[in-house]
PDB file of C-alpha atoms in Angstrom:
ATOM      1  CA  UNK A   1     -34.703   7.715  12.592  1.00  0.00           C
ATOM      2  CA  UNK A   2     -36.943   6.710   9.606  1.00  0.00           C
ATOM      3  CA  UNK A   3     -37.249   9.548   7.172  1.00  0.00           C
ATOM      4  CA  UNK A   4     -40.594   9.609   5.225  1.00  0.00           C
ATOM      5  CA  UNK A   5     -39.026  10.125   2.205  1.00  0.00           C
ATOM      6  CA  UNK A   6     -37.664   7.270   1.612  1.00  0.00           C
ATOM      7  CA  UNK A   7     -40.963   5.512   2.118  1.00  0.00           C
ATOM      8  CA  UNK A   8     -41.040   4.013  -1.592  1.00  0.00           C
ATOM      9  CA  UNK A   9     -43.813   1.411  -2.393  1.00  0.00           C
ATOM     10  CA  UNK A  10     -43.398  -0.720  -5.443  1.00  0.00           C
ATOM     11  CA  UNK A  11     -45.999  -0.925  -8.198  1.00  0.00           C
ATOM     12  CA  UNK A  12     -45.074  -4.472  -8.927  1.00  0.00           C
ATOM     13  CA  UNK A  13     -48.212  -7.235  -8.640  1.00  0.00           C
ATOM     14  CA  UNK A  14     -47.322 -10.130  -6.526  1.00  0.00           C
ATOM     15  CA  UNK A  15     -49.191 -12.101  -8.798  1.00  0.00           C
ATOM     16  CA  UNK A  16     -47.271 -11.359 -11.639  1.00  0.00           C
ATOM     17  CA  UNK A  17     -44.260 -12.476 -10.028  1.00  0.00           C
ATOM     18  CA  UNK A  18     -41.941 -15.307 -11.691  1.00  0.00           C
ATOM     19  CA  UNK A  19     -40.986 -16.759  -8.588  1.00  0.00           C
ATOM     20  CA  UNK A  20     -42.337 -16.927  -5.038  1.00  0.00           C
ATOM     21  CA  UNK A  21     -41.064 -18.422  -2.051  1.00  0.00           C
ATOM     22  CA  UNK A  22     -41.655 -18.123   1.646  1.00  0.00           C
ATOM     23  CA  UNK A  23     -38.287 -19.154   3.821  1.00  0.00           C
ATOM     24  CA  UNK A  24     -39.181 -20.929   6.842  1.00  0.00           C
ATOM     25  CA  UNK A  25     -37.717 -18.958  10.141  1.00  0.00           C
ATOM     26  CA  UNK A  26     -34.121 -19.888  10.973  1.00  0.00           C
ATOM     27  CA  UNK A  27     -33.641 -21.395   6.871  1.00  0.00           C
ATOM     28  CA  UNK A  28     -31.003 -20.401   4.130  1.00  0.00           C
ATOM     29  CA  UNK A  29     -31.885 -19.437   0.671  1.00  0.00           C
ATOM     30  CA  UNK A  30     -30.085 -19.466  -2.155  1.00  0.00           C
ATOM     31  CA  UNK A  31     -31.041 -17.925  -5.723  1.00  0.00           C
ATOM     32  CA  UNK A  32     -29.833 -16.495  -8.935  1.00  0.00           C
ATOM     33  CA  UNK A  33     -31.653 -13.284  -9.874  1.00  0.00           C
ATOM     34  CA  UNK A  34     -30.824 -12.091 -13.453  1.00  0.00           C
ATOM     35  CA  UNK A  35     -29.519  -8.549 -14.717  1.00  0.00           C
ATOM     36  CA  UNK A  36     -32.804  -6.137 -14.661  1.00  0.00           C
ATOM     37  CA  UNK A  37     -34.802  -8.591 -12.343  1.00  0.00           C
ATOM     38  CA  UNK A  38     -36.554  -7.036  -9.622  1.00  0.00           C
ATOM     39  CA  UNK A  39     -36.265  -8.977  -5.644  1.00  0.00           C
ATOM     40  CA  UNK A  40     -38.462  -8.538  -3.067  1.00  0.00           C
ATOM     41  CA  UNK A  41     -38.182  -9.641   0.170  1.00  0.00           C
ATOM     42  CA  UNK A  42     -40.952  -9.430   2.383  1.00  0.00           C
ATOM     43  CA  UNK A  43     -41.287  -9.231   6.496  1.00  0.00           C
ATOM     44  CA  UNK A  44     -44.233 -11.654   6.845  1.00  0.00           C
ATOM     45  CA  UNK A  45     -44.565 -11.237  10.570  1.00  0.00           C
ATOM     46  CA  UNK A  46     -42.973  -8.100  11.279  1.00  0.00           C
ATOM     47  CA  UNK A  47     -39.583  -7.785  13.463  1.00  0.00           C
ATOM     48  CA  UNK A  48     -37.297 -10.517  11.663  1.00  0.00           C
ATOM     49  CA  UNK A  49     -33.637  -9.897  11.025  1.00  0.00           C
ATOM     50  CA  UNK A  50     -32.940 -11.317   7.397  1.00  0.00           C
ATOM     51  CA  UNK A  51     -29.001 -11.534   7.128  1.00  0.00           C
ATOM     52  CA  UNK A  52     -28.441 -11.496   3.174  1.00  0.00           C
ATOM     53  CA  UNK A  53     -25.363 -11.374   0.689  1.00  0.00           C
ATOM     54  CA  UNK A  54     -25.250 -10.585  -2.756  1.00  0.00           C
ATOM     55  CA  UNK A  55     -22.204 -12.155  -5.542  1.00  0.00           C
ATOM     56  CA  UNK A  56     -21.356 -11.232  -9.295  1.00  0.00           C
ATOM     57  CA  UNK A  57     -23.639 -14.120 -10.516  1.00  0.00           C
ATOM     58  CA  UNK A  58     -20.030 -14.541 -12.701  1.00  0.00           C
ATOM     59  CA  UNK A  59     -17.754 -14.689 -10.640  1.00  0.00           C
ATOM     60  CA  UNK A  60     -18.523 -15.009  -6.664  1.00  0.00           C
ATOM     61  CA  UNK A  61     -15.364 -13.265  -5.752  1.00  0.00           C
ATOM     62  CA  UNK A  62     -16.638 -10.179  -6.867  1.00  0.00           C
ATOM     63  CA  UNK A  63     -19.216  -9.702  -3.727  1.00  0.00           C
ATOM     64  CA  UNK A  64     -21.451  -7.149  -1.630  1.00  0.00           C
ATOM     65  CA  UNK A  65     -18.905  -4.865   0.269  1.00  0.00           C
ATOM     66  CA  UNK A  66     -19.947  -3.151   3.128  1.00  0.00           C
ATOM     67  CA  UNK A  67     -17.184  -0.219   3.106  1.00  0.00           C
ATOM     68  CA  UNK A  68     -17.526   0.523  -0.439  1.00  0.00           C
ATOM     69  CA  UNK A  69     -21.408   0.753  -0.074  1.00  0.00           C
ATOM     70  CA  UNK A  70     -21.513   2.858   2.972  1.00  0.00           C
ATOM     71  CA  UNK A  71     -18.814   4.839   1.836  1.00  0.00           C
ATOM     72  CA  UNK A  72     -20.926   5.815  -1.962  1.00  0.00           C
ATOM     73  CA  UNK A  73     -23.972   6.172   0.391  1.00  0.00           C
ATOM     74  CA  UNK A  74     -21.909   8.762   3.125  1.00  0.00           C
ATOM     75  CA  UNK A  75     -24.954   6.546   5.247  1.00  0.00           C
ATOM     76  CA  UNK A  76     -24.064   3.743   7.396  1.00  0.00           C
ATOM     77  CA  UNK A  77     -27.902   2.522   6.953  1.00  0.00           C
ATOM     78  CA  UNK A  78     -30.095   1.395   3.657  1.00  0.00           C
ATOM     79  CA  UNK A  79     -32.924   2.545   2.092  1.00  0.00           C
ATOM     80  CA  UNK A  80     -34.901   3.713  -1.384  1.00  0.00           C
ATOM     81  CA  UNK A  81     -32.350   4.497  -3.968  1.00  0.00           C
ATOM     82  CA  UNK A  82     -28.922   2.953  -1.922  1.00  0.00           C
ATOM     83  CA  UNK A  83     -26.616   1.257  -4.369  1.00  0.00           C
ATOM     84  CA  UNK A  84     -25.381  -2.080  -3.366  1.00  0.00           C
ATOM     85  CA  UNK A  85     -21.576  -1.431  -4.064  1.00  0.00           C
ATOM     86  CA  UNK A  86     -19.788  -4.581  -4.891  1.00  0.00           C
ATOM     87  CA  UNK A  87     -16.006  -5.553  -4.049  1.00  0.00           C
ATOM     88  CA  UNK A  88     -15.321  -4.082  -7.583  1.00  0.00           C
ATOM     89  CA  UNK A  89     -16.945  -0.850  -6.929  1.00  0.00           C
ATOM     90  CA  UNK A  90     -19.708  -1.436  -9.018  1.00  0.00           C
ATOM     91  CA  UNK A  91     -23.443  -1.397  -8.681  1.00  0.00           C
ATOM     92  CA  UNK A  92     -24.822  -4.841  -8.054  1.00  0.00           C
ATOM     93  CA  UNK A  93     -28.600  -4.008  -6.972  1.00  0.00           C
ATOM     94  CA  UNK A  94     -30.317  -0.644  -6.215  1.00  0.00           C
ATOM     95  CA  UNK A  95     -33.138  -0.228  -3.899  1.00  0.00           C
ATOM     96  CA  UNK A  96     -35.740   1.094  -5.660  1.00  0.00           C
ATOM     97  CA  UNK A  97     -38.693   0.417  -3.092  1.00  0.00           C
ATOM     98  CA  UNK A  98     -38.785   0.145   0.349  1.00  0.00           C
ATOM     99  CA  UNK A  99     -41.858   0.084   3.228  1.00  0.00           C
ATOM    100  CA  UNK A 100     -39.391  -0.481   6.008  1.00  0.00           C
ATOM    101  CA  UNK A 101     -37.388   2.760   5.710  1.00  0.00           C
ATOM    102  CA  UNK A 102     -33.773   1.335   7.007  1.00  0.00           C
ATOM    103  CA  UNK A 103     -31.521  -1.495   7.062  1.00  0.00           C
ATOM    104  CA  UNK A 104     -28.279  -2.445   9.111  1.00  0.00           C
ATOM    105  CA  UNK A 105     -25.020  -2.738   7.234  1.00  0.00           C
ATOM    106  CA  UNK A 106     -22.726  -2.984  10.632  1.00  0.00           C
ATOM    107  CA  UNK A 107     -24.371  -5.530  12.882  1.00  0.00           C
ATOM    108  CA  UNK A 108     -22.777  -8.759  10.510  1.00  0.00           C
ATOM    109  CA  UNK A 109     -24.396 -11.883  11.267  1.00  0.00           C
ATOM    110  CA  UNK A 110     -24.492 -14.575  14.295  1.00  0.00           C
ATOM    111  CA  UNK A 111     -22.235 -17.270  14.305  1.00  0.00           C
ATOM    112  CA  UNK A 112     -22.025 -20.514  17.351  1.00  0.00           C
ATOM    113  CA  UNK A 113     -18.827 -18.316  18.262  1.00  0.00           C
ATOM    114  CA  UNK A 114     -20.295 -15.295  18.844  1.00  0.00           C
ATOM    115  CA  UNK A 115     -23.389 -16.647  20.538  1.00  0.00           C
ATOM    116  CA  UNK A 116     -21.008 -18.098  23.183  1.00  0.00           C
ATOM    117  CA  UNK A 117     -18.645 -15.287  23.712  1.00  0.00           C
ATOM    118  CA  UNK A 118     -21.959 -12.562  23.628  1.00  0.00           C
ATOM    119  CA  UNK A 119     -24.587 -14.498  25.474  1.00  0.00           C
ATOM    120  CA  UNK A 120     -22.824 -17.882  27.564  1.00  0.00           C
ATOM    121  CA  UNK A 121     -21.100 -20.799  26.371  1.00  0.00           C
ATOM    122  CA  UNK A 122     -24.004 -23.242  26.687  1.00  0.00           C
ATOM    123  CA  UNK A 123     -25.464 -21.412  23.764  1.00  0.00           C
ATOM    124  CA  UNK A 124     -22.392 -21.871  20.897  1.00  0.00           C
ATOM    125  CA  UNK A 125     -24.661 -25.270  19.864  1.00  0.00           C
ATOM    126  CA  UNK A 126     -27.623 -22.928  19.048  1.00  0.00           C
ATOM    127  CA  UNK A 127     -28.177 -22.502  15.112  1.00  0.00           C
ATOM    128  CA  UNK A 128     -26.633 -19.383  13.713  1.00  0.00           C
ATOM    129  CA  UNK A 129     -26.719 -17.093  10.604  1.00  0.00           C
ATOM    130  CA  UNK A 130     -23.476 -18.715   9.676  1.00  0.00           C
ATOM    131  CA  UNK A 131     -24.287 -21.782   9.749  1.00  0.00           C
ATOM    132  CA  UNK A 132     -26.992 -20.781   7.467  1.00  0.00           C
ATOM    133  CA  UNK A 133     -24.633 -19.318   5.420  1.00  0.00           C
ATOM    134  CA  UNK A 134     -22.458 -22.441   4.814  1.00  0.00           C
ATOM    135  CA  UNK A 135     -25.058 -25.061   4.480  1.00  0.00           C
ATOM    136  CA  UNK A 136     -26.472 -22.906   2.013  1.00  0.00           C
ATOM    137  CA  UNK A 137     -23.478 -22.888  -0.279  1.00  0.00           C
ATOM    138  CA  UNK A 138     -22.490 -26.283   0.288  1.00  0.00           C
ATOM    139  CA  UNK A 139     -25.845 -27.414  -0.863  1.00  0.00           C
ATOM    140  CA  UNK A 140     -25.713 -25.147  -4.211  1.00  0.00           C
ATOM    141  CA  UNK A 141     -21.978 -26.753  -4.784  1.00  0.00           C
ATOM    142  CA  UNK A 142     -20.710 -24.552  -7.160  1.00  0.00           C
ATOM    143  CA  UNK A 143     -17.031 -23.948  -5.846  1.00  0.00           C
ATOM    144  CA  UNK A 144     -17.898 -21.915  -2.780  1.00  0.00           C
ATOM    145  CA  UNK A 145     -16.506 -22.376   0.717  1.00  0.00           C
ATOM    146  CA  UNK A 146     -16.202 -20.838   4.099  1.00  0.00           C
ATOM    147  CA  UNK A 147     -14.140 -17.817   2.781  1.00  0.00           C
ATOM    148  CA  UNK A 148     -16.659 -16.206   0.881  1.00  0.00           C
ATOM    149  CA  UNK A 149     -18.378 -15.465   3.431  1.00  0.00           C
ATOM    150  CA  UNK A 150     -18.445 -11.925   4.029  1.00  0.00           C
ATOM    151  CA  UNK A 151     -19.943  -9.058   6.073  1.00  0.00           C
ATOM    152  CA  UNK A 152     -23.438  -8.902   5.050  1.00  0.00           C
ATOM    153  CA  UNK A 153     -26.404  -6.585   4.886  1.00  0.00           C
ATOM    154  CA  UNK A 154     -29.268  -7.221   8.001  1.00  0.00           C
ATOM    155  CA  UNK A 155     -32.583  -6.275   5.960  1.00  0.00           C
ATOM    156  CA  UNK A 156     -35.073  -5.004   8.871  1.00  0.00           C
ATOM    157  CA  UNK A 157     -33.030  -5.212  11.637  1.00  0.00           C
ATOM    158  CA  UNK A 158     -32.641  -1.984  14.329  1.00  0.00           C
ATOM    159  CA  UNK A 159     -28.988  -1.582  15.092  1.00  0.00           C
ATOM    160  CA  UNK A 160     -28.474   1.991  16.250  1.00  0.00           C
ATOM    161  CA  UNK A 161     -24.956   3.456  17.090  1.00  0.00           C
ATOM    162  CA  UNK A 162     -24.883   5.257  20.071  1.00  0.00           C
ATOM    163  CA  UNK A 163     -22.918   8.865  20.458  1.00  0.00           C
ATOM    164  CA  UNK A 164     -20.099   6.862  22.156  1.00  0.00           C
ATOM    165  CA  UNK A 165     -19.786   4.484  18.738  1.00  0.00           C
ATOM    166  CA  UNK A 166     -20.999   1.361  20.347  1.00  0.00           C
ATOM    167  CA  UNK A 167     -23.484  -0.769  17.997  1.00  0.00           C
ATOM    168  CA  UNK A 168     -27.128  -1.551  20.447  1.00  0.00           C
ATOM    169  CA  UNK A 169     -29.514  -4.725  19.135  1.00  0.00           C
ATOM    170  CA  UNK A 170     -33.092  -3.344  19.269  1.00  0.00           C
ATOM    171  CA  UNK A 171     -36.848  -3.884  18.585  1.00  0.00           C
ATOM    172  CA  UNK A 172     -37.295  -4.373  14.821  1.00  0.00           C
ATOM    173  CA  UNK A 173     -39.226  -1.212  13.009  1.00  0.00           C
ATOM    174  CA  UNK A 174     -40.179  -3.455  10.790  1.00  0.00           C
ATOM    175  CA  UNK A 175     -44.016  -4.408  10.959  1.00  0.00           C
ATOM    176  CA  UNK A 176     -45.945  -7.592   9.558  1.00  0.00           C
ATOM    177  CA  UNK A 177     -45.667  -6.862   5.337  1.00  0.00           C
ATOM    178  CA  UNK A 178     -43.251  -4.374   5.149  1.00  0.00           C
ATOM    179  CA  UNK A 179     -40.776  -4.822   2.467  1.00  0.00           C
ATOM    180  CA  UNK A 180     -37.749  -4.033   0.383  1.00  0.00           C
ATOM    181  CA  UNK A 181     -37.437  -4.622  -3.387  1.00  0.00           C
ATOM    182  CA  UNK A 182     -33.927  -4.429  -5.486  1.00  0.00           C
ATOM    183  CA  UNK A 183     -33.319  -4.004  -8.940  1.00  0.00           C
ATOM    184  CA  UNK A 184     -30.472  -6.598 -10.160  1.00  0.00           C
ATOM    185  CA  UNK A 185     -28.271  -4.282 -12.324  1.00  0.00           C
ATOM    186  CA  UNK A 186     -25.666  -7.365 -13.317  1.00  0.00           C
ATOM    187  CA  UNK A 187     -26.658 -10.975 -12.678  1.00  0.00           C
ATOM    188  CA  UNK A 188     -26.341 -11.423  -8.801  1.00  0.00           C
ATOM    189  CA  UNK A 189     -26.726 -14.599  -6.686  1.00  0.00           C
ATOM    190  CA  UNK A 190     -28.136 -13.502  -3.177  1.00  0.00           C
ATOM    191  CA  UNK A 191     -27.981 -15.504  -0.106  1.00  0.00           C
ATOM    192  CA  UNK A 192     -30.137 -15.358   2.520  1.00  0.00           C
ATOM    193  CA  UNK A 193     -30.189 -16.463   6.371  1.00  0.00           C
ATOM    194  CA  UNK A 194     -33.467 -15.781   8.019  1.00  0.00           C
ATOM    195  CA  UNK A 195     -31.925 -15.078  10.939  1.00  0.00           C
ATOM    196  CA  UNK A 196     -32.434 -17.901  13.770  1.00  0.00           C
ATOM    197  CA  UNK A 197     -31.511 -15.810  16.710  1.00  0.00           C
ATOM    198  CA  UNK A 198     -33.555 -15.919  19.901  1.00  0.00           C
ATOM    199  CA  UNK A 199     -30.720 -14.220  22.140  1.00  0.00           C
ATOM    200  CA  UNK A 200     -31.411 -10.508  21.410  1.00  0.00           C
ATOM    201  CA  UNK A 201     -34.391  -8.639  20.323  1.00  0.00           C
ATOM    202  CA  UNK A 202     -33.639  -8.731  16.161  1.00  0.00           C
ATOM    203  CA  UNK A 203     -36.880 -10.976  16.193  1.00  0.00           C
ATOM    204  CA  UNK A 204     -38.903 -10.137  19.138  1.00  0.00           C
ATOM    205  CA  UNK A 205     -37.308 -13.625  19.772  1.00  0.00           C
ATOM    206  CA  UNK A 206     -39.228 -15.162  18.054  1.00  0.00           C
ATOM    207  CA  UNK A 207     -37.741 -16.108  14.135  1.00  0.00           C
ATOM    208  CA  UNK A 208     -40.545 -15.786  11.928  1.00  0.00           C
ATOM    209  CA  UNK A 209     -40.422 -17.116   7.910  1.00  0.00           C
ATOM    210  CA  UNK A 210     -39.988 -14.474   5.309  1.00  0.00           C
ATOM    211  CA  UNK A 211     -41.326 -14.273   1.666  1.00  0.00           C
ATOM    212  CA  UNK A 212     -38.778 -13.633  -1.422  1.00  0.00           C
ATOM    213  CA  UNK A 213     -40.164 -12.768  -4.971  1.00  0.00           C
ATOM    214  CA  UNK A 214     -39.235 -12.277  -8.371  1.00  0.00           C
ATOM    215  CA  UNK A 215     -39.630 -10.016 -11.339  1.00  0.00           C
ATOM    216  CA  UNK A 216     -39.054 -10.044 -14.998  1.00  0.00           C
ATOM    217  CA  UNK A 217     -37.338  -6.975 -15.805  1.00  0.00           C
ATOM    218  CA  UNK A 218     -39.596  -4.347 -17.465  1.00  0.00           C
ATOM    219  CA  UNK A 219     -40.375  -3.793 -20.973  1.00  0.00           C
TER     220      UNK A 219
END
């Protein structure tokens, strides 16, 4: 459940932005975002899964960690004020706004592997969040491969955990403009898959693009 309280909105401008870029549904995105920065990512359409992974802009072996985040937050889902605890145990973003109200940590992303064990194995051809993953950093060529590809963050997506412990793939509660904005406390390189996934309901199957933005850190 969505509390109200942590319902943030951000008083940045779009227009005052430094960068801007919409990512077409089912495309990677790669970026460096610089300490103090502030990155938005916005839910155009409403109801689309955006698989994401943050490195030490550095040194990309120090990465987002899933069980070190969750385990700072005691909350297995994201929202205003959640640290983004890396590999290190160090802060690499903070939330600071956020329209949405709560994002998966558990639900990992979608890979041609898992599309044929989950759904049937005509679909392991079908484009995947992995994929995404890897053509992204083999396009940016800076050293990484395969292995640093970790357990991610799902930004809008509904993955609740039943009482039994088993993880469900919902309807979004995301809507068309909600977003979530991070404050870049060390230089960070994010990926970004917009998910590609018509097999479950993560986008109303239906991928729709997503908008990413960029701040200059305040004065």
């Amino acid at each position: 459940m969505t509390s109200t309280s942590t319902l943030v909105e951000s008083k940045l401008n779009p227009t005052q932005a430094i960068y801007r870029h919409v990512i077409p549904a089912g495309e990677p995105w790669i970026h460096e975002i610089q300490k103090g920065q502030y990155f938005r990512i916005v839910d155009l359409h409403g109801n689309q899964a955006v698989d994401t992974l943050f490195y030490n802009g550095h040194d990309y072996s120090e990465r987002y960690s899933v069980q070190d985040t969750i385990q700072q937050q005691r909350n297995i889902y994201l929202t205003t004020g959640a640290k983004l605890i890396s590999s290190c145990g160090r802060p690499l973003l903070t939330i600071v706004a956020d329209t949405c109200g709560r994002h998966d940590t558990l639900g990992g992303a979608c890979a041609n592997e898992s599309n044929m064990v989950r759904y049937a194995i005509e679909k392991r051809h079908m484009h995947a969040c992995r994929s995404s993953f890897l053509k992204a950093i083999i396009d940016w060529d800076h050293g990484m491969s395969k292995r640093d590809i970790t357990s991610n963050i799902n930004f809008f997506m509904n993955v609740p955990v039943t009482p039994e412990g088993k993880l469900t793939f919902e309807d979004g509660i995301s809507e068309p403009g909600k977003y979530v904005e991070m404050r870049a406390e060390v230089d960070v390189l994010a990926l970004i898959s917009n998910c590609p996934q018509l097999n479950n309901p993560c986008n109303a199957y239906n991928p729709t693009p997503v908008e990413v933005l960029i701040w200059a850190p305040e004065i």
